[in-house]
Amino acid sequence: MDKPLKMKASGLNFFYGGFRALEDIDLDFATNAVTALIGPSGCGKSTFLRCLNRMNDLIPISRVEGLVELDGDDIYDPSLDVVLLRRRVGMVFQKPNPFPKTIFENVAYGLRVNGIRNKSFIENRVEQSLRQAAIWEEVKDRLDDSALGLSGGQQQRLCIARALAVEPEVVLMDEPASALDPIATQKIEELIHQLKEKYTIIIVTHNMQQAARVSDVTAFFYMGKLVEVDDTDNLFTRPKLKQTEDYITGRFG
């Protein structure tokens, strides 16, 4: 792929106490592309994803070595504003986690936290975000209802709208469809296709068919190491390494 770079990890190591969970990861992320991270459970995919917006900072015994850059800036620079980083690099989690607030207030939350008070601006951003997350038509007449009354698939799209409301540049998705039924999963996948026109998307998935459907680039992780990365079509049809081939053909994992 010849799109410009948005994010880049170089020589990234991650430690929980004395345990090295990630080992010398070098991985580039192109602007307006979808990169899928695949590999068996416990291989470091989600840990790596959380290094990209410093969510692992919240783990007391953890430490990071190496470099992660966003538009060429080191995100682990001590002078960097982590709140601003997480606004630029948003995250959608495995299980939908709407706040116990109204649908409207779930999406408006990040705007209010960032000090925005203009009522009409907030209303416009909420509608725009819900439209981007392909859920506006389903909720436009119930914005004052509790978000907890939505179905699981709707809650996940609401959480995507919440992440989009603060206009991030990168969206991290940690198995966003693993808790959803096939129809809701299809909606999330269609949504990812639409969103990459505006955002750089990095998705962790256990589902290799999903990786093949939604991503431009796929990176295969195993035991804390990046084994192989390539354009998705190449990786699934012509993997360079036997270990990759064994994983994608179901011989292990």
PDB file of C-alpha atoms in Angstrom:
ATOM      1  CA  MET A   1       0.000   0.000   0.000  1.00  0.00           C
ATOM      2  CA  ASP A   2       1.345   3.429  -0.883  1.00  0.00           C
ATOM      3  CA  LYS A   3      -0.816   5.617   1.369  1.00  0.00           C
ATOM      4  CA  PRO A   4       1.001   8.016   3.731  1.00  0.00           C
ATOM      5  CA  LEU A   5       1.775   6.791   7.246  1.00  0.00           C
ATOM      6  CA  LYS A   6      -0.456   7.789  10.143  1.00  0.00           C
ATOM      7  CA  MET A   7       1.063   5.745  12.982  1.00  0.00           C
ATOM      8  CA  LYS A   8       4.226   3.725  13.375  1.00  0.00           C
ATOM      9  CA  ALA A   9       5.574   1.388  16.047  1.00  0.00           C
ATOM     10  CA  SER A  10       9.345   0.817  16.081  1.00  0.00           C
ATOM     11  CA  GLY A  11      11.195  -1.651  18.315  1.00  0.00           C
ATOM     12  CA  LEU A  12       8.207  -1.757  20.677  1.00  0.00           C
ATOM     13  CA  ASN A  13       8.572  -3.903  23.789  1.00  0.00           C
ATOM     14  CA  PHE A  14       5.944  -4.131  26.511  1.00  0.00           C
ATOM     15  CA  PHE A  15       6.438  -5.602  29.985  1.00  0.00           C
ATOM     16  CA  TYR A  16       4.019  -6.665  32.722  1.00  0.00           C
ATOM     17  CA  GLY A  17       6.412  -6.657  35.663  1.00  0.00           C
ATOM     18  CA  GLY A  18       9.205  -9.010  34.568  1.00  0.00           C
ATOM     19  CA  PHE A  19       7.167 -10.624  31.765  1.00  0.00           C
ATOM     20  CA  ARG A  20       7.784  -9.370  28.234  1.00  0.00           C
ATOM     21  CA  ALA A  21       4.382  -9.455  26.495  1.00  0.00           C
ATOM     22  CA  LEU A  22       5.522  -7.787  23.249  1.00  0.00           C
ATOM     23  CA  GLU A  23       8.920  -8.219  21.635  1.00  0.00           C
ATOM     24  CA  ASP A  24      10.479  -5.762  19.162  1.00  0.00           C
ATOM     25  CA  ILE A  25       7.322  -4.919  17.213  1.00  0.00           C
ATOM     26  CA  ASP A  26       7.806  -2.863  14.028  1.00  0.00           C
ATOM     27  CA  LEU A  27       4.511  -2.013  12.350  1.00  0.00           C
ATOM     28  CA  ASP A  28       3.308   0.869  10.166  1.00  0.00           C
ATOM     29  CA  PHE A  29      -0.286   2.054   9.804  1.00  0.00           C
ATOM     30  CA  ALA A  30      -1.330   3.855   6.632  1.00  0.00           C
ATOM     31  CA  THR A  31      -3.763   6.766   6.610  1.00  0.00           C
ATOM     32  CA  ASN A  32      -7.368   5.839   5.717  1.00  0.00           C
ATOM     33  CA  ALA A  33      -6.640   2.132   5.726  1.00  0.00           C
ATOM     34  CA  VAL A  34      -7.920  -0.727   7.888  1.00  0.00           C
ATOM     35  CA  THR A  35      -5.224  -2.859   9.524  1.00  0.00           C
ATOM     36  CA  ALA A  36      -6.328  -6.126  11.169  1.00  0.00           C
ATOM     37  CA  LEU A  37      -4.316  -7.715  13.970  1.00  0.00           C
ATOM     38  CA  ILE A  38      -4.836 -11.502  14.106  1.00  0.00           C
ATOM     39  CA  GLY A  39      -3.403 -14.362  16.136  1.00  0.00           C
ATOM     40  CA  PRO A  40      -4.402 -16.831  18.860  1.00  0.00           C
ATOM     41  CA  SER A  41      -5.621 -15.732  22.291  1.00  0.00           C
ATOM     42  CA  GLY A  42      -2.889 -14.316  24.479  1.00  0.00           C
ATOM     43  CA  CYS A  43      -0.543 -13.512  21.585  1.00  0.00           C
ATOM     44  CA  GLY A  44      -0.336  -9.780  22.386  1.00  0.00           C
ATOM     45  CA  LYS A  45      -2.810  -8.276  19.884  1.00  0.00           C
ATOM     46  CA  SER A  46      -4.909  -6.364  22.408  1.00  0.00           C
ATOM     47  CA  THR A  47      -1.859  -5.416  24.470  1.00  0.00           C
ATOM     48  CA  PHE A  48      -0.294  -3.938  21.342  1.00  0.00           C
ATOM     49  CA  LEU A  49      -3.516  -2.100  20.449  1.00  0.00           C
ATOM     50  CA  ARG A  50      -3.596  -0.513  23.910  1.00  0.00           C
ATOM     51  CA  CYS A  51      -0.018   0.682  23.483  1.00  0.00           C
ATOM     52  CA  LEU A  52      -1.229   2.862  20.599  1.00  0.00           C
ATOM     53  CA  ASN A  53      -3.258   5.190  22.827  1.00  0.00           C
ATOM     54  CA  ARG A  54      -1.431   4.508  26.099  1.00  0.00           C
ATOM     55  CA  MET A  55      -4.320   2.636  27.722  1.00  0.00           C
ATOM     56  CA  ASN A  56      -1.684   0.344  29.258  1.00  0.00           C
ATOM     57  CA  ASP A  57      -0.473   3.334  31.292  1.00  0.00           C
ATOM     58  CA  LEU A  58      -3.349   2.455  33.631  1.00  0.00           C
ATOM     59  CA  ILE A  59      -1.638  -0.852  34.581  1.00  0.00           C
ATOM     60  CA  PRO A  60       0.713  -0.072  37.528  1.00  0.00           C
ATOM     61  CA  ILE A  61       3.437  -2.685  36.882  1.00  0.00           C
ATOM     62  CA  SER A  62       3.681  -2.167  33.127  1.00  0.00           C
ATOM     63  CA  ARG A  63       6.356  -0.437  31.085  1.00  0.00           C
ATOM     64  CA  VAL A  64       7.022   0.287  27.428  1.00  0.00           C
ATOM     65  CA  GLU A  65      10.289   0.459  25.502  1.00  0.00           C
ATOM     66  CA  GLY A  66      10.649   1.610  21.903  1.00  0.00           C
ATOM     67  CA  LEU A  67       8.798   4.170  19.866  1.00  0.00           C
ATOM     68  CA  VAL A  68       5.193   4.760  18.841  1.00  0.00           C
ATOM     69  CA  GLU A  69       4.646   7.741  16.549  1.00  0.00           C
ATOM     70  CA  LEU A  70       1.485   9.553  15.527  1.00  0.00           C
ATOM     71  CA  ASP A  71       2.133  11.876  12.577  1.00  0.00           C
ATOM     72  CA  GLY A  72       5.841  11.604  13.429  1.00  0.00           C
ATOM     73  CA  ASP A  73       5.439  12.603  17.101  1.00  0.00           C
ATOM     74  CA  ASP A  74       6.469  10.223  19.898  1.00  0.00           C
ATOM     75  CA  ILE A  75       3.294   9.430  21.856  1.00  0.00           C
ATOM     76  CA  TYR A  76       5.368   8.348  24.888  1.00  0.00           C
ATOM     77  CA  ASP A  77       7.127  11.710  25.125  1.00  0.00           C
ATOM     78  CA  PRO A  78       6.701  12.804  28.792  1.00  0.00           C
ATOM     79  CA  SER A  79       5.501  16.235  27.657  1.00  0.00           C
ATOM     80  CA  LEU A  80       2.657  14.744  25.576  1.00  0.00           C
ATOM     81  CA  ASP A  81      -0.920  15.379  26.754  1.00  0.00           C
ATOM     82  CA  VAL A  82      -2.391  11.858  27.144  1.00  0.00           C
ATOM     83  CA  VAL A  83      -5.968  13.187  27.202  1.00  0.00           C
ATOM     84  CA  LEU A  84      -5.385  14.850  23.829  1.00  0.00           C
ATOM     85  CA  LEU A  85      -3.756  11.654  22.532  1.00  0.00           C
ATOM     86  CA  ARG A  86      -6.829   9.595  23.444  1.00  0.00           C
ATOM     87  CA  ARG A  87      -9.008  12.158  21.743  1.00  0.00           C
ATOM     88  CA  ARG A  88      -6.948  11.766  18.537  1.00  0.00           C
ATOM     89  CA  VAL A  89      -6.734   7.967  18.902  1.00  0.00           C
ATOM     90  CA  GLY A  90     -10.189   6.759  19.949  1.00  0.00           C
ATOM     91  CA  MET A  91     -11.067   3.260  21.128  1.00  0.00           C
ATOM     92  CA  VAL A  92     -14.004   0.873  20.838  1.00  0.00           C
ATOM     93  CA  PHE A  93     -13.936  -2.101  23.186  1.00  0.00           C
ATOM     94  CA  GLN A  94     -14.915  -5.742  22.826  1.00  0.00           C
ATOM     95  CA  LYS A  95     -18.111  -5.490  24.846  1.00  0.00           C
ATOM     96  CA  PRO A  96     -20.395  -2.522  24.258  1.00  0.00           C
ATOM     97  CA  ASN A  97     -19.957  -0.216  27.266  1.00  0.00           C
ATOM     98  CA  PRO A  98     -22.531   2.582  27.016  1.00  0.00           C
ATOM     99  CA  PHE A  99     -22.784   4.888  30.001  1.00  0.00           C
ATOM    100  CA  PRO A 100     -25.999   4.691  32.075  1.00  0.00           C
ATOM    101  CA  LYS A 101     -27.160   7.912  30.458  1.00  0.00           C
ATOM    102  CA  THR A 102     -29.442   8.828  27.553  1.00  0.00           C
ATOM    103  CA  ILE A 103     -28.466   7.969  24.001  1.00  0.00           C
ATOM    104  CA  PHE A 104     -27.840  11.664  23.357  1.00  0.00           C
ATOM    105  CA  GLU A 105     -25.676  12.156  26.450  1.00  0.00           C
ATOM    106  CA  ASN A 106     -23.554   9.093  25.629  1.00  0.00           C
ATOM    107  CA  VAL A 107     -22.463  10.706  22.374  1.00  0.00           C
ATOM    108  CA  ALA A 108     -22.231  14.237  23.800  1.00  0.00           C
ATOM    109  CA  TYR A 109     -20.108  13.075  26.737  1.00  0.00           C
ATOM    110  CA  GLY A 110     -16.680  13.482  25.127  1.00  0.00           C
ATOM    111  CA  LEU A 111     -17.591  16.910  23.773  1.00  0.00           C
ATOM    112  CA  ARG A 112     -18.638  18.127  27.226  1.00  0.00           C
ATOM    113  CA  VAL A 113     -15.477  16.654  28.827  1.00  0.00           C
ATOM    114  CA  ASN A 114     -13.459  18.610  26.270  1.00  0.00           C
ATOM    115  CA  GLY A 115     -15.133  21.826  27.415  1.00  0.00           C
ATOM    116  CA  ILE A 116     -17.576  22.324  24.545  1.00  0.00           C
ATOM    117  CA  ARG A 117     -20.730  24.090  25.758  1.00  0.00           C
ATOM    118  CA  ASN A 118     -22.353  25.325  22.532  1.00  0.00           C
ATOM    119  CA  LYS A 119     -25.744  23.579  22.464  1.00  0.00           C
ATOM    120  CA  SER A 120     -26.320  23.674  18.717  1.00  0.00           C
ATOM    121  CA  PHE A 121     -22.742  22.506  18.014  1.00  0.00           C
ATOM    122  CA  ILE A 122     -23.219  19.554  20.386  1.00  0.00           C
ATOM    123  CA  GLU A 123     -26.588  18.677  18.813  1.00  0.00           C
ATOM    124  CA  ASN A 124     -25.054  18.750  15.321  1.00  0.00           C
ATOM    125  CA  ARG A 125     -22.039  16.631  16.338  1.00  0.00           C
ATOM    126  CA  VAL A 126     -24.286  14.071  18.061  1.00  0.00           C
ATOM    127  CA  GLU A 127     -26.454  13.705  14.957  1.00  0.00           C
ATOM    128  CA  GLN A 128     -23.430  13.607  12.655  1.00  0.00           C
ATOM    129  CA  SER A 129     -21.718  10.937  14.793  1.00  0.00           C
ATOM    130  CA  LEU A 130     -24.840   8.789  15.017  1.00  0.00           C
ATOM    131  CA  ARG A 131     -25.205   9.042  11.236  1.00  0.00           C
ATOM    132  CA  GLN A 132     -21.552   8.078  10.755  1.00  0.00           C
ATOM    133  CA  ALA A 133     -22.105   5.074  13.013  1.00  0.00           C
ATOM    134  CA  ALA A 134     -25.150   4.059  10.920  1.00  0.00           C
ATOM    135  CA  ILE A 135     -27.558   4.184  13.841  1.00  0.00           C
ATOM    136  CA  TRP A 136     -29.240   7.601  13.495  1.00  0.00           C
ATOM    137  CA  GLU A 137     -32.407   6.287  11.810  1.00  0.00           C
ATOM    138  CA  GLU A 138     -32.889   3.732  14.600  1.00  0.00           C
ATOM    139  CA  VAL A 139     -32.497   6.163  17.503  1.00  0.00           C
ATOM    140  CA  LYS A 140     -33.416   9.653  16.266  1.00  0.00           C
ATOM    141  CA  ASP A 141     -36.840   9.525  17.975  1.00  0.00           C
ATOM    142  CA  ARG A 142     -35.516   8.146  21.260  1.00  0.00           C
ATOM    143  CA  LEU A 143     -32.442  10.266  22.004  1.00  0.00           C
ATOM    144  CA  ASP A 144     -33.724  10.882  25.552  1.00  0.00           C
ATOM    145  CA  ASP A 145     -34.122   7.146  26.274  1.00  0.00           C
ATOM    146  CA  SER A 146     -31.480   5.236  28.222  1.00  0.00           C
ATOM    147  CA  ALA A 147     -28.699   3.799  26.061  1.00  0.00           C
ATOM    148  CA  LEU A 148     -28.961   0.626  28.146  1.00  0.00           C
ATOM    149  CA  GLY A 149     -32.301  -0.141  26.426  1.00  0.00           C
ATOM    150  CA  LEU A 150     -30.615  -0.650  23.037  1.00  0.00           C
ATOM    151  CA  SER A 151     -29.737  -4.077  21.642  1.00  0.00           C
ATOM    152  CA  GLY A 152     -26.125  -5.247  21.858  1.00  0.00           C
ATOM    153  CA  GLY A 153     -25.426  -4.368  18.223  1.00  0.00           C
ATOM    154  CA  GLN A 154     -27.015  -0.946  18.625  1.00  0.00           C
ATOM    155  CA  GLN A 155     -25.039  -0.331  21.820  1.00  0.00           C
ATOM    156  CA  GLN A 156     -21.797  -1.116  19.993  1.00  0.00           C
ATOM    157  CA  ARG A 157     -22.649   1.287  17.162  1.00  0.00           C
ATOM    158  CA  LEU A 158     -23.534   3.885  19.810  1.00  0.00           C
ATOM    159  CA  CYS A 159     -20.092   3.361  21.360  1.00  0.00           C
ATOM    160  CA  ILE A 160     -18.561   3.876  17.904  1.00  0.00           C
ATOM    161  CA  ALA A 161     -20.580   7.114  17.572  1.00  0.00           C
ATOM    162  CA  ARG A 162     -19.314   8.156  21.009  1.00  0.00           C
ATOM    163  CA  ALA A 163     -15.722   7.573  19.870  1.00  0.00           C
ATOM    164  CA  LEU A 164     -16.318   9.511  16.639  1.00  0.00           C
ATOM    165  CA  ALA A 165     -17.957  12.513  18.303  1.00  0.00           C
ATOM    166  CA  VAL A 166     -14.631  14.051  19.361  1.00  0.00           C
ATOM    167  CA  GLU A 167     -13.357  13.676  15.758  1.00  0.00           C
ATOM    168  CA  PRO A 168     -10.434  11.305  16.273  1.00  0.00           C
ATOM    169  CA  GLU A 169      -7.909  10.620  13.531  1.00  0.00           C
ATOM    170  CA  VAL A 170      -7.377   6.951  14.404  1.00  0.00           C
ATOM    171  CA  VAL A 171      -9.992   4.481  15.692  1.00  0.00           C
ATOM    172  CA  LEU A 172      -8.802   1.398  17.590  1.00  0.00           C
ATOM    173  CA  MET A 173     -11.283  -1.487  17.720  1.00  0.00           C
ATOM    174  CA  ASP A 174     -10.681  -4.404  20.079  1.00  0.00           C
ATOM    175  CA  GLU A 175     -12.789  -7.262  18.701  1.00  0.00           C
ATOM    176  CA  PRO A 176     -15.767  -4.931  18.233  1.00  0.00           C
ATOM    177  CA  ALA A 177     -18.109  -7.664  16.957  1.00  0.00           C
ATOM    178  CA  SER A 178     -17.115 -10.659  19.091  1.00  0.00           C
ATOM    179  CA  ALA A 179     -20.097 -10.257  21.443  1.00  0.00           C
ATOM    180  CA  LEU A 180     -22.590  -9.665  18.610  1.00  0.00           C
ATOM    181  CA  ASP A 181     -24.865 -11.829  16.478  1.00  0.00           C
ATOM    182  CA  PRO A 182     -24.153 -12.296  12.740  1.00  0.00           C
ATOM    183  CA  ILE A 183     -26.538  -9.547  11.572  1.00  0.00           C
ATOM    184  CA  ALA A 184     -25.118  -6.974  14.008  1.00  0.00           C
ATOM    185  CA  THR A 185     -21.605  -8.119  13.042  1.00  0.00           C
ATOM    186  CA  GLN A 186     -22.360  -7.483   9.376  1.00  0.00           C
ATOM    187  CA  LYS A 187     -23.509  -3.947  10.211  1.00  0.00           C
ATOM    188  CA  ILE A 188     -20.275  -3.257  12.105  1.00  0.00           C
ATOM    189  CA  GLU A 189     -18.222  -4.602   9.172  1.00  0.00           C
ATOM    190  CA  GLU A 190     -20.116  -2.439   6.665  1.00  0.00           C
ATOM    191  CA  LEU A 191     -19.558   0.503   8.963  1.00  0.00           C
ATOM    192  CA  ILE A 192     -15.787  -0.100   9.057  1.00  0.00           C
ATOM    193  CA  HIS A 193     -15.708   0.054   5.246  1.00  0.00           C
ATOM    194  CA  GLN A 194     -17.451   3.440   5.314  1.00  0.00           C
ATOM    195  CA  LEU A 195     -15.397   4.876   8.172  1.00  0.00           C
ATOM    196  CA  LYS A 196     -12.006   4.267   6.585  1.00  0.00           C
ATOM    197  CA  GLU A 197     -12.736   7.049   4.103  1.00  0.00           C
ATOM    198  CA  LYS A 198     -12.266   9.443   7.007  1.00  0.00           C
ATOM    199  CA  TYR A 199     -10.310   7.531   9.664  1.00  0.00           C
ATOM    200  CA  THR A 200      -7.343   5.224  10.068  1.00  0.00           C
ATOM    201  CA  ILE A 201      -8.707   2.027  11.638  1.00  0.00           C
ATOM    202  CA  ILE A 202      -6.820  -0.671  13.541  1.00  0.00           C
ATOM    203  CA  ILE A 203      -8.897  -3.707  14.487  1.00  0.00           C
ATOM    204  CA  VAL A 204      -8.097  -6.729  16.626  1.00  0.00           C
ATOM    205  CA  THR A 205     -10.128  -9.752  15.568  1.00  0.00           C
ATOM    206  CA  HIS A 206     -10.164 -13.469  16.338  1.00  0.00           C
ATOM    207  CA  ASN A 207     -12.224 -14.017  13.219  1.00  0.00           C
ATOM    208  CA  MET A 208     -10.015 -14.509  10.197  1.00  0.00           C
ATOM    209  CA  GLN A 209     -12.917 -14.283   7.763  1.00  0.00           C
ATOM    210  CA  GLN A 210     -13.694 -10.902   9.280  1.00  0.00           C
ATOM    211  CA  ALA A 211     -10.080  -9.788   8.885  1.00  0.00           C
ATOM    212  CA  ALA A 212     -10.192 -10.874   5.238  1.00  0.00           C
ATOM    213  CA  ARG A 213     -13.452  -8.979   4.659  1.00  0.00           C
ATOM    214  CA  VAL A 214     -12.704  -5.658   6.342  1.00  0.00           C
ATOM    215  CA  SER A 215      -8.965  -4.993   6.242  1.00  0.00           C
ATOM    216  CA  ASP A 216      -6.463  -3.683   3.728  1.00  0.00           C
ATOM    217  CA  VAL A 217      -3.456  -4.965   5.686  1.00  0.00           C
ATOM    218  CA  THR A 218      -3.247  -7.896   8.114  1.00  0.00           C
ATOM    219  CA  ALA A 219      -0.606  -8.443  10.801  1.00  0.00           C
ATOM    220  CA  PHE A 220      -0.213 -11.900  12.349  1.00  0.00           C
ATOM    221  CA  PHE A 221       0.951 -11.993  15.983  1.00  0.00           C
ATOM    222  CA  TYR A 222       2.161 -15.062  17.857  1.00  0.00           C
ATOM    223  CA  MET A 223       3.525 -15.246  21.413  1.00  0.00           C
ATOM    224  CA  GLY A 224       4.229 -11.533  21.639  1.00  0.00           C
ATOM    225  CA  LYS A 225       5.977 -11.288  18.284  1.00  0.00           C
ATOM    226  CA  LEU A 226       4.864  -9.911  14.940  1.00  0.00           C
ATOM    227  CA  VAL A 227       5.340 -12.911  12.650  1.00  0.00           C
ATOM    228  CA  GLU A 228       4.198 -11.517   9.307  1.00  0.00           C
ATOM    229  CA  VAL A 229       2.447  -8.452   7.904  1.00  0.00           C
ATOM    230  CA  ASP A 230       1.237  -7.946   4.337  1.00  0.00           C
ATOM    231  CA  ASP A 231      -1.640  -6.724   2.217  1.00  0.00           C
ATOM    232  CA  THR A 232      -4.592  -8.799   3.383  1.00  0.00           C
ATOM    233  CA  ASP A 233      -5.113 -10.592   0.055  1.00  0.00           C
ATOM    234  CA  ASN A 234      -1.457 -11.636  -0.026  1.00  0.00           C
ATOM    235  CA  LEU A 235      -1.333 -12.769   3.577  1.00  0.00           C
ATOM    236  CA  PHE A 236      -4.385 -14.997   3.239  1.00  0.00           C
ATOM    237  CA  THR A 237      -3.627 -16.406  -0.214  1.00  0.00           C
ATOM    238  CA  ARG A 238       0.185 -16.375  -0.382  1.00  0.00           C
ATOM    239  CA  PRO A 239       1.647 -16.206   3.150  1.00  0.00           C
ATOM    240  CA  LYS A 240       5.423 -16.078   3.114  1.00  0.00           C
ATOM    241  CA  LEU A 241       5.947 -18.072   6.318  1.00  0.00           C
ATOM    242  CA  LYS A 242       4.799 -21.578   7.179  1.00  0.00           C
ATOM    243  CA  GLN A 243       3.764 -20.444  10.665  1.00  0.00           C
ATOM    244  CA  THR A 244       1.329 -17.945   9.132  1.00  0.00           C
ATOM    245  CA  GLU A 245      -0.019 -20.545   6.738  1.00  0.00           C
ATOM    246  CA  ASP A 246      -0.516 -23.041   9.577  1.00  0.00           C
ATOM    247  CA  TYR A 247      -2.478 -20.483  11.578  1.00  0.00           C
ATOM    248  CA  ILE A 248      -4.753 -19.263   8.789  1.00  0.00           C
ATOM    249  CA  THR A 249      -5.484 -22.823   7.628  1.00  0.00           C
ATOM    250  CA  GLY A 250      -6.482 -23.776  11.176  1.00  0.00           C
ATOM    251  CA  ARG A 251      -3.598 -26.111  12.013  1.00  0.00           C
ATOM    252  CA  PHE A 252      -3.182 -24.324  15.345  1.00  0.00           C
ATOM    253  CA  GLY A 253      -4.654 -21.445  17.278  1.00  0.00           C
TER     254      GLY A 253
END
